[in-house]
Amino acid sequence: MADGEQIARLAKLIRYFILISTTEAGSGHPTSSLSATDVMTCLLFGGTFRFDVDHPEHPNNDRLVFSKGHASPLLYALWAAAGKVSEEELMTLRTFGSPLEGHSTPAFRYADAATGSLGQGLSIGLGMALNAKYIDKLPYRTYVLLGDSEMAEGSQWEALQIAAYYKLDNLVGIIDGNRLGQRGETMYGHDMAAYERRVSAFGWETMMVDGHNIDDILDAYAKSANSTDRPVMIIAKTIKGKGVSFIEDKDGWHGKALDKGQLKQALAELGDVDKSLRGEIASPENLRLTAQQSQPAQKILYLADKPVATRKAYGNALARLFPKFPDMVVLDGEVSNSTHSDVFKERYPERFFEMYIAEQNMAGAALGLSSRGKVPFVSTFSAFLTRAFDQIRMSQYSGSNIKFCGSHAGVSIGQDGPSQMGLEDIAMFRTLLDSIVLYPSDAVSTEKIVEEAAKKKGIVYIRTTRKETPIIYKANEEFPIGGSKVLKQSDRDVAAVIAAGITLHEALAAYEELKKEGIFIRVVDFYSIKPADKETLRKAAHVSQAFITVEDHFAAGGIGETVRSLMADVDVPVHSLCVQKMPKSGTPEELLDYEEISKGAIIRKVKELI
Amino acid sequence: MADGEQIARLAKLIRYFILISTTEAGSGHPTSSLSATDVMTCLLFGGTFRFDVDHPEHPNNDRLVFSKGHASPLLYALWAAAGKVSEEELMTLRTFGSPLEGHSTPAFRYADAATGSLGQGLSIGLGMALNAKYIDKLPYRTYVLLGDSEMAEGSQWEALQIAAYYKLDNLVGIIDGNRLGQRGETMYGHDMAAYERRVSAFGWETMMVDGHNIDDILDAYAKSANSTDRPVMIIAKTIKGKGVSFIEDKDGWHGKALDKGQLKQALAELGDVDKSLRGEIASPENLRLTAQQSQPAQKILYLADKPVATRKAYGNALARLFPKFPDMVVLDGEVSNSTHSDVFKERYPERFFEMYIAEQNMAGAALGLSSRGKVPFVSTFSAFLTRAFDQIRMSQYSGSNIKFCGSHAGVSIGQDGPSQMGLEDIAMFRTLLDSIVLYPSDAVSTEKIVEEAAKKKGIVYIRTTRKETPIIYKANEEFPIGGSKVLKQSDRDVAAVIAAGITLHEALAAYEELKKEGIFIRVVDFYSIKPADKETLRKAAHVSQAFITVEDHFAAGGIGETVRSLMADVDVPVHSLCVQKMPKSGTPEELLDYEEISKGAIIRKVKELI
């Protein structure tokens, strides 16, 4: 491994790479990269970090997450110094089609996750460290580079507390304390002790270092590798723009590249750079995992006459399916007795992680687990998944494979009132680019849908209901993603009622009532909201004069709008019954009526149309 | 004021109220209410809390926020003990139409904000305390009851750090340390010192008390009123279910009411309760504010030939409009030099609050300010507002009056890449029940739209663009909420192109190009996305064969779906051009082309249709 002097030479080379690539791009964050250059050079080339550079997928590679994703020029420069990115490639920074994006994403093969929305990397690292310590039981360590500004994000403190709780001595954070945020000084400036007090109060081992003193830094990394039962935070006092005197520690230099004249001046200051120098990264132990064998899942068994809540079936499904999908991991936000992920927890406690009431960190940790090949199922009330929207949004840029389950959807939860009602969750998950949104209505369809979710790579959202609902499907019914079920139909249908979850049962009840009066409606179980079954709806449009969508969700971004988008080129009016009045406490029945998404409301709407 | 013995009698009465009301409701959280009964009884009736019970709107009343909103039976019982809620009313708890909702909302006149999504109350209290100390300069104090479980939420630590930063010695938190969460023990159980270490490391004065020792508690409140420059946290060790032996400190009793038999047993244990007893709350000093006089705003001045970014115009508008709307307060998440709220900050630094990179707390603080009659304008990148979705969602249940501005919308930000691109923000804000969503395209319309937002009570979202755009409107043009502008029209229009923000300029460029070929399109500036101008679209549908919506946003929940919903009963096909491929770094022009939302894409689509 490189000694102090060699590291200094490598750091100089890396500074050179940072400067030339950002000036070529005409934008980017050289100053935020320069401050962390010495700590990161020491990490990668000082012998602590172990990584098979030719096999980034090696399961025992140490992990490196740049939580301060805007320091991507440093990330790319480090791997250039390791001989894995050419100077020519570096010069494509931030250009269209280059894997070297403005904020690093997995388009770059040495980045596991997209970062750039601050305060998310520590949670991602936590997921990787959980995986190492408790699941794969591999000795790899996870390193997370943190900005000082982003320590203001609450998600950091969620991750800090949970990492300490799980005694993640294989997780090391490095705070790049360069004093300056985007528009001026951070809350604590260069008072590194302020971070030290807070982080150590949260149960971490802390080490304060001069972030430009190579011996200091190497020493801290060596010590960090010996921590027992506690994660380690290296708090480095650094200078933003370090190495280029006229931008060092200066306001107004965040996110700005040097122009060509300034670059010339900066390179002159930097002095001789050995462009042929390359650093060596230590190798990991060649430990590999024995892949768990998939076993057939048990059969689904529900009594036709015994109603079961879909949230309960969700828990049953997790427990039933684990043998078939041995990469599953289940996380819950301290409500497992409500989401019923507790069914899984009781059966497979070693694969269940209590994440407490900290949804942002839970979503971030799931991304970390997903990046290590696991299939995380993440549950809380659907309302509270909104807490993690930024993490969920970001995970779409990491090619993640996370299954979210939101329970207690809609006003039908009843007495607890609006704070606990998920009424925006369909809109939230639908708006993601490649998401899948599923909404089962009975226990059988829930079991099948959870299985579909486990099989399908990507972000899948499953919406469950608090109250018990009748079993309407036989155990051999299949629920492919993108499908739907026509439960009632005739050639005299005056309207097609498109519903899912709780409102499907209202639609079926309306059907029975209307039939007595000789009025026929088509009833469609729209369990796959995204992608949706356009074909079935098209056929329904040929027969029915109108569509009525019914959903326990607000109007915008929900099922009504989904169907209108699907039918944009078909001439069928789509009437939407949805939550349109300020919700409140009451019985489920009162609230379904009040919001006009009940059996009665459907009947009224149908009669209004004929 | 009540002495210790009287407080004990009042606490007994309050426990009685909690027990009978929850049993009558058949649900609710008696155990979580009982644990905090003594600390809250001491607060309200021990002389520290000052509140004119007949005038909840009094500007100098102390504020009380139940961050643990599920302890609402205690809140209602406290006000019953103060003589402001009758026993009969208490028995309507959780029933349809009762102001006594499952989790308290402002339907109850002594609650300023809806709570129940945990970890939000401290931020709300922080907003109220900021208002007292820095804006209204009134001596009222703000008290926030916190659950121990909810201390796991990162948002709490955001609030803790910002409250210390702003030296809010008028803010007092009370942690109800009852050891038990919903499904079992909290992370720290009864280790109250764990909270003490963390909270004091964050710069708060801390006091540990036995939460059932009335003298201890009264003493702590008396001391808390004398804190200087530091907020105070009273950390109370309590027993969940305190007062009823068979539910005290027991697992499995979260969120469960006693049945009638259990109630009888509990009341027998409680012993004699003086139902006629009522407690007295101290009065506040009768200090009132002199309302600031509204002054006319200066005129808008932009040069017709000088492009200006709408984000810049947003900042200009804030500064221009403050004299006219003296209740305005501006908050920003450490990006004021990007959102350009810095224009306001430079002009009116006393009304600008730097909230650092902690968006959840920023949104919560805005709610607190809003509840104190201020009009907060809250800005960050549109992408990062997703971080506060839960707080934003909850604020709709508090009758809040908050204006959110999200800058850097869409792929047109360019090189920084997807992490910084707001592509879900329209969907997020639209899905709220009564929200308003506005999207200006030039500096003039931005100025007018900010003014409309300031005038309109409620949640308003304003979406701004990073890059400069030409001035297309005269300074006297008006932009009412719910309106739109037809910028190009003829009786030969083959399609109506509906766009807003950056894509409106693409549509105008497409118009010019197509005109040369004798093809005419209608161009509509759809600046008011919600509510939207149905009338204008209907008229356009009479003339045009098709609608083409163009937006720098993902498909679901965006402008395309808005228009489809508006036109659900009109037979016009709506084609949507929107962001449909995974976004990446590149120039704005490359990305608009890549996503097919550019001038070229519009022209292609129009030609495809004719």
Short mmCIF file of N, CA and C in Angstrom, two decimals, chain A residues 197-291:
data_model
loop_
_atom_site.label_atom_id
_atom_site.label_comp_id
_atom_site.label_asym_id
_atom_site.label_seq_id
_atom_site.Cartn_x
_atom_site.Cartn_y
_atom_site.Cartn_z
N ARG A 197 -19.84 16.03 19.73
CA ARG A 197 -20.77 15.88 20.86
C ARG A 197 -22.05 15.16 20.43
N ARG A 198 -22.60 15.60 19.32
CA ARG A 198 -23.86 15.05 18.86
C ARG A 198 -23.73 13.59 18.43
N VAL A 199 -22.71 13.34 17.63
CA VAL A 199 -22.55 11.98 17.09
C VAL A 199 -22.21 10.99 18.21
N SER A 200 -21.37 11.41 19.13
CA SER A 200 -21.03 10.46 20.21
C SER A 200 -22.22 10.28 21.15
N ALA A 201 -23.04 11.32 21.34
CA ALA A 201 -24.25 11.15 22.15
C ALA A 201 -25.18 10.12 21.51
N PHE A 202 -25.09 9.98 20.20
CA PHE A 202 -25.92 9.00 19.50
C PHE A 202 -25.28 7.60 19.50
N GLY A 203 -24.22 7.43 20.25
CA GLY A 203 -23.69 6.09 20.46
C GLY A 203 -22.62 5.65 19.49
N TRP A 204 -22.04 6.58 18.76
CA TRP A 204 -20.97 6.23 17.83
C TRP A 204 -19.61 6.49 18.45
N GLU A 205 -18.64 5.74 18.00
CA GLU A 205 -17.26 6.08 18.32
C GLU A 205 -16.86 7.22 17.38
N THR A 206 -16.24 8.24 17.93
CA THR A 206 -15.88 9.39 17.09
C THR A 206 -14.38 9.61 17.12
N MET A 207 -13.88 10.09 15.98
CA MET A 207 -12.45 10.43 15.88
C MET A 207 -12.35 11.76 15.16
N MET A 208 -11.69 12.69 15.79
CA MET A 208 -11.52 13.99 15.14
C MET A 208 -10.14 14.02 14.47
N VAL A 209 -10.13 14.42 13.21
CA VAL A 209 -8.84 14.50 12.52
C VAL A 209 -8.72 15.80 11.74
N ASP A 210 -7.47 16.17 11.51
CA ASP A 210 -7.19 17.23 10.54
C ASP A 210 -7.32 16.57 9.17
N GLY A 211 -8.30 16.98 8.42
CA GLY A 211 -8.62 16.31 7.17
C GLY A 211 -7.62 16.50 6.06
N HIS A 212 -6.52 17.20 6.36
CA HIS A 212 -5.46 17.33 5.36
C HIS A 212 -4.13 16.81 5.89
N ASN A 213 -4.17 16.16 7.05
CA ASN A 213 -2.96 15.57 7.62
C ASN A 213 -3.00 14.06 7.38
N ILE A 214 -2.21 13.63 6.43
CA ILE A 214 -2.31 12.25 5.94
C ILE A 214 -2.03 11.22 7.04
N ASP A 215 -1.06 11.50 7.88
CA ASP A 215 -0.76 10.54 8.95
C ASP A 215 -1.93 10.41 9.93
N ASP A 216 -2.46 11.56 10.31
CA ASP A 216 -3.66 11.59 11.17
C ASP A 216 -4.78 10.73 10.60
N ILE A 217 -5.03 10.94 9.33
CA ILE A 217 -6.16 10.28 8.67
C ILE A 217 -5.93 8.77 8.59
N LEU A 218 -4.71 8.39 8.18
CA LEU A 218 -4.41 6.95 8.07
C LEU A 218 -4.55 6.26 9.41
N ASP A 219 -4.11 6.96 10.43
CA ASP A 219 -4.22 6.45 11.79
C ASP A 219 -5.69 6.21 12.17
N ALA A 220 -6.51 7.17 11.86
CA ALA A 220 -7.94 7.04 12.20
C ALA A 220 -8.57 5.85 11.46
N TYR A 221 -8.26 5.70 10.20
CA TYR A 221 -8.83 4.55 9.46
C TYR A 221 -8.37 3.24 10.07
N ALA A 222 -7.09 3.17 10.43
CA ALA A 222 -6.58 1.93 11.01
C ALA A 222 -7.35 1.61 12.29
N LYS A 223 -7.55 2.64 13.12
CA LYS A 223 -8.30 2.43 14.36
C LYS A 223 -9.76 2.06 14.09
N SER A 224 -10.33 2.68 13.08
CA SER A 224 -11.76 2.46 12.81
C SER A 224 -12.03 1.00 12.49
N ALA A 225 -11.06 0.34 11.92
CA ALA A 225 -11.25 -1.06 11.52
C ALA A 225 -11.31 -1.99 12.73
N ASN A 226 -10.92 -1.47 13.89
CA ASN A 226 -10.91 -2.31 15.09
C ASN A 226 -12.05 -2.02 16.05
N SER A 227 -12.99 -1.22 15.64
CA SER A 227 -14.10 -0.89 16.53
C SER A 227 -14.93 -2.15 16.81
N THR A 228 -15.43 -2.23 18.01
CA THR A 228 -16.29 -3.37 18.36
C THR A 228 -17.65 -2.85 18.78
N ASP A 229 -18.66 -3.34 18.13
CA ASP A 229 -20.05 -3.06 18.49
C ASP A 229 -20.49 -1.61 18.31
N ARG A 230 -19.59 -0.77 17.82
CA ARG A 230 -20.02 0.61 17.59
C ARG A 230 -19.59 1.08 16.22
N PRO A 231 -20.49 1.76 15.51
CA PRO A 231 -20.07 2.38 14.26
C PRO A 231 -19.12 3.54 14.57
N VAL A 232 -18.36 3.92 13.57
CA VAL A 232 -17.31 4.92 13.78
C VAL A 232 -17.55 6.14 12.88
N MET A 233 -17.42 7.32 13.47
CA MET A 233 -17.49 8.53 12.66
C MET A 233 -16.16 9.26 12.74
N ILE A 234 -15.57 9.44 11.57
CA ILE A 234 -14.34 10.22 11.49
C ILE A 234 -14.75 11.65 11.12
N ILE A 235 -14.46 12.57 12.00
CA ILE A 235 -14.89 13.95 11.80
C ILE A 235 -13.66 14.75 11.38
N ALA A 236 -13.63 15.09 10.11
CA ALA A 236 -12.44 15.70 9.53
C ALA A 236 -12.65 17.20 9.33
N LYS A 237 -11.77 17.96 9.93
CA LYS A 237 -11.80 19.41 9.68
C LYS A 237 -11.06 19.65 8.38
N THR A 238 -11.76 20.21 7.42
CA THR A 238 -11.16 20.37 6.09
C THR A 238 -11.36 21.81 5.59
N ILE A 239 -10.72 22.08 4.50
CA ILE A 239 -10.81 23.40 3.86
C ILE A 239 -11.48 23.20 2.51
N LYS A 240 -12.58 23.89 2.30
CA LYS A 240 -13.24 23.82 0.99
C LYS A 240 -12.30 24.42 -0.05
N GLY A 241 -12.14 23.70 -1.15
CA GLY A 241 -11.25 24.18 -2.21
C GLY A 241 -9.78 23.92 -1.95
N LYS A 242 -9.49 23.10 -0.94
CA LYS A 242 -8.11 22.86 -0.51
C LYS A 242 -7.17 22.54 -1.68
N GLY A 243 -6.06 23.28 -1.73
CA GLY A 243 -5.05 23.01 -2.74
C GLY A 243 -4.96 24.13 -3.78
N VAL A 244 -5.99 24.96 -3.81
CA VAL A 244 -6.00 26.07 -4.77
C VAL A 244 -6.26 27.35 -3.96
N SER A 245 -5.21 28.09 -3.70
CA SER A 245 -5.27 29.17 -2.70
C SER A 245 -6.42 30.15 -2.91
N PHE A 246 -6.69 30.51 -4.16
CA PHE A 246 -7.66 31.58 -4.38
C PHE A 246 -9.13 31.12 -4.28
N ILE A 247 -9.34 29.83 -4.08
CA ILE A 247 -10.72 29.38 -3.81
C ILE A 247 -10.83 28.73 -2.44
N GLU A 248 -9.75 28.63 -1.71
CA GLU A 248 -9.77 27.97 -0.40
C GLU A 248 -10.62 28.74 0.60
N ASP A 249 -11.55 28.02 1.22
CA ASP A 249 -12.33 28.56 2.34
C ASP A 249 -13.06 29.85 1.97
N LYS A 250 -13.43 29.95 0.71
CA LYS A 250 -14.06 31.20 0.24
C LYS A 250 -15.56 31.00 0.01
N ASP A 251 -16.32 32.00 0.42
CA ASP A 251 -17.75 32.05 0.06
C ASP A 251 -17.89 32.21 -1.45
N GLY A 252 -19.02 31.75 -1.98
CA GLY A 252 -19.32 32.02 -3.38
C GLY A 252 -18.66 31.06 -4.35
N TRP A 253 -18.03 30.00 -3.81
CA TRP A 253 -17.38 29.05 -4.71
C TRP A 253 -18.02 27.66 -4.65
N HIS A 254 -19.25 27.60 -4.11
CA HIS A 254 -19.93 26.30 -4.11
C HIS A 254 -20.50 26.04 -5.50
N GLY A 255 -20.28 24.84 -6.00
CA GLY A 255 -20.89 24.45 -7.27
C GLY A 255 -20.46 25.30 -8.45
N LYS A 256 -19.19 25.71 -8.43
CA LYS A 256 -18.69 26.52 -9.55
C LYS A 256 -17.39 25.93 -10.06
N ALA A 257 -17.29 25.81 -11.37
CA ALA A 257 -16.04 25.34 -11.96
C ALA A 257 -15.15 26.55 -12.24
N LEU A 258 -13.86 26.30 -12.26
CA LEU A 258 -12.91 27.35 -12.64
C LEU A 258 -13.00 27.59 -14.15
N ASP A 259 -12.84 28.83 -14.55
CA ASP A 259 -12.75 29.05 -15.99
C ASP A 259 -11.33 28.67 -16.44
N LYS A 260 -11.09 28.77 -17.75
CA LYS A 260 -9.80 28.24 -18.24
C LYS A 260 -8.60 28.99 -17.70
N GLY A 261 -8.77 30.29 -17.53
CA GLY A 261 -7.67 31.09 -16.97
C GLY A 261 -7.40 30.70 -15.52
N GLN A 262 -8.49 30.57 -14.78
CA GLN A 262 -8.34 30.18 -13.37
C GLN A 262 -7.73 28.79 -13.25
N LEU A 263 -8.13 27.92 -14.16
CA LEU A 263 -7.58 26.56 -14.13
C LEU A 263 -6.07 26.58 -14.31
N LYS A 264 -5.64 27.40 -15.25
CA LYS A 264 -4.20 27.51 -15.52
C LYS A 264 -3.45 27.93 -14.26
N GLN A 265 -4.02 28.92 -13.60
CA GLN A 265 -3.44 29.43 -12.36
C GLN A 265 -3.43 28.33 -11.27
N ALA A 266 -4.55 27.60 -11.19
CA ALA A 266 -4.67 26.55 -10.18
C ALA A 266 -3.65 25.44 -10.43
N LEU A 267 -3.48 25.07 -11.70
CA LEU A 267 -2.56 23.98 -12.01
C LEU A 267 -1.12 24.41 -11.77
N ALA A 268 -0.85 25.68 -12.00
CA ALA A 268 0.48 26.20 -11.71
C ALA A 268 0.77 26.07 -10.22
N GLU A 269 -0.23 26.40 -9.40
CA GLU A 269 -0.09 26.27 -7.94
C GLU A 269 0.13 24.83 -7.52
N LEU A 270 -0.61 23.95 -8.18
CA LEU A 270 -0.55 22.53 -7.83
C LEU A 270 0.86 21.98 -8.08
N GLY A 271 1.53 22.54 -9.11
CA GLY A 271 2.90 22.12 -9.42
C GLY A 271 2.92 20.82 -10.18
N ASP A 272 4.06 20.17 -10.16
CA ASP A 272 4.23 18.95 -10.94
C ASP A 272 3.29 17.84 -10.51
N VAL A 273 2.60 17.31 -11.49
CA VAL A 273 1.70 16.19 -11.23
C VAL A 273 2.20 15.01 -12.06
N ASP A 274 2.34 13.87 -11.42
CA ASP A 274 2.75 12.67 -12.15
C ASP A 274 1.50 12.00 -12.71
N LYS A 275 1.24 12.28 -14.00
CA LYS A 275 -0.01 11.80 -14.59
C LYS A 275 -0.01 10.29 -14.83
N SER A 276 1.17 9.71 -14.77
CA SER A 276 1.22 8.25 -15.00
C SER A 276 1.06 7.47 -13.69
N LEU A 277 1.03 8.19 -12.58
CA LEU A 277 0.90 7.54 -11.28
C LEU A 277 -0.46 6.86 -11.15
N ARG A 278 -0.46 5.66 -10.63
CA ARG A 278 -1.72 4.99 -10.32
C ARG A 278 -1.61 4.36 -8.94
N GLY A 279 -2.69 4.38 -8.19
CA GLY A 279 -2.66 3.83 -6.84
C GLY A 279 -3.23 2.43 -6.79
N GLU A 280 -2.82 1.70 -5.77
CA GLU A 280 -3.30 0.33 -5.65
C GLU A 280 -4.30 0.24 -4.50
N ILE A 281 -5.35 -0.48 -4.73
CA ILE A 281 -6.36 -0.69 -3.69
C ILE A 281 -6.21 -2.11 -3.17
N ALA A 282 -6.27 -2.27 -1.85
CA ALA A 282 -6.10 -3.60 -1.25
C ALA A 282 -7.21 -4.54 -1.71
N SER A 283 -6.90 -5.81 -1.74
CA SER A 283 -7.90 -6.81 -2.17
C SER A 283 -8.70 -7.32 -0.98
N PRO A 284 -9.95 -7.66 -1.25
CA PRO A 284 -10.75 -8.25 -0.17
C PRO A 284 -10.43 -9.74 -0.07
N GLU A 285 -10.73 -10.32 1.07
CA GLU A 285 -10.69 -11.78 1.16
C GLU A 285 -11.68 -12.33 0.15
N ASN A 286 -11.29 -13.39 -0.50
CA ASN A 286 -12.17 -13.92 -1.55
C ASN A 286 -13.25 -14.82 -0.96
N LEU A 287 -14.13 -14.21 -0.18
CA LEU A 287 -15.23 -14.97 0.42
C LEU A 287 -16.45 -14.83 -0.46
N ARG A 288 -17.10 -15.95 -0.70
CA ARG A 288 -18.30 -15.89 -1.54
C ARG A 288 -19.45 -16.51 -0.78
N LEU A 289 -20.63 -16.17 -1.21
CA LEU A 289 -21.81 -16.67 -0.54
C LEU A 289 -22.27 -17.95 -1.19
N THR A 290 -22.81 -18.85 -0.40
CA THR A 290 -23.53 -19.96 -0.99
C THR A 290 -24.96 -19.46 -1.19
N ALA A 291 -25.38 -19.46 -2.43
CA ALA A 291 -26.73 -18.97 -2.69
C ALA A 291 -27.75 -19.86 -1.98
#
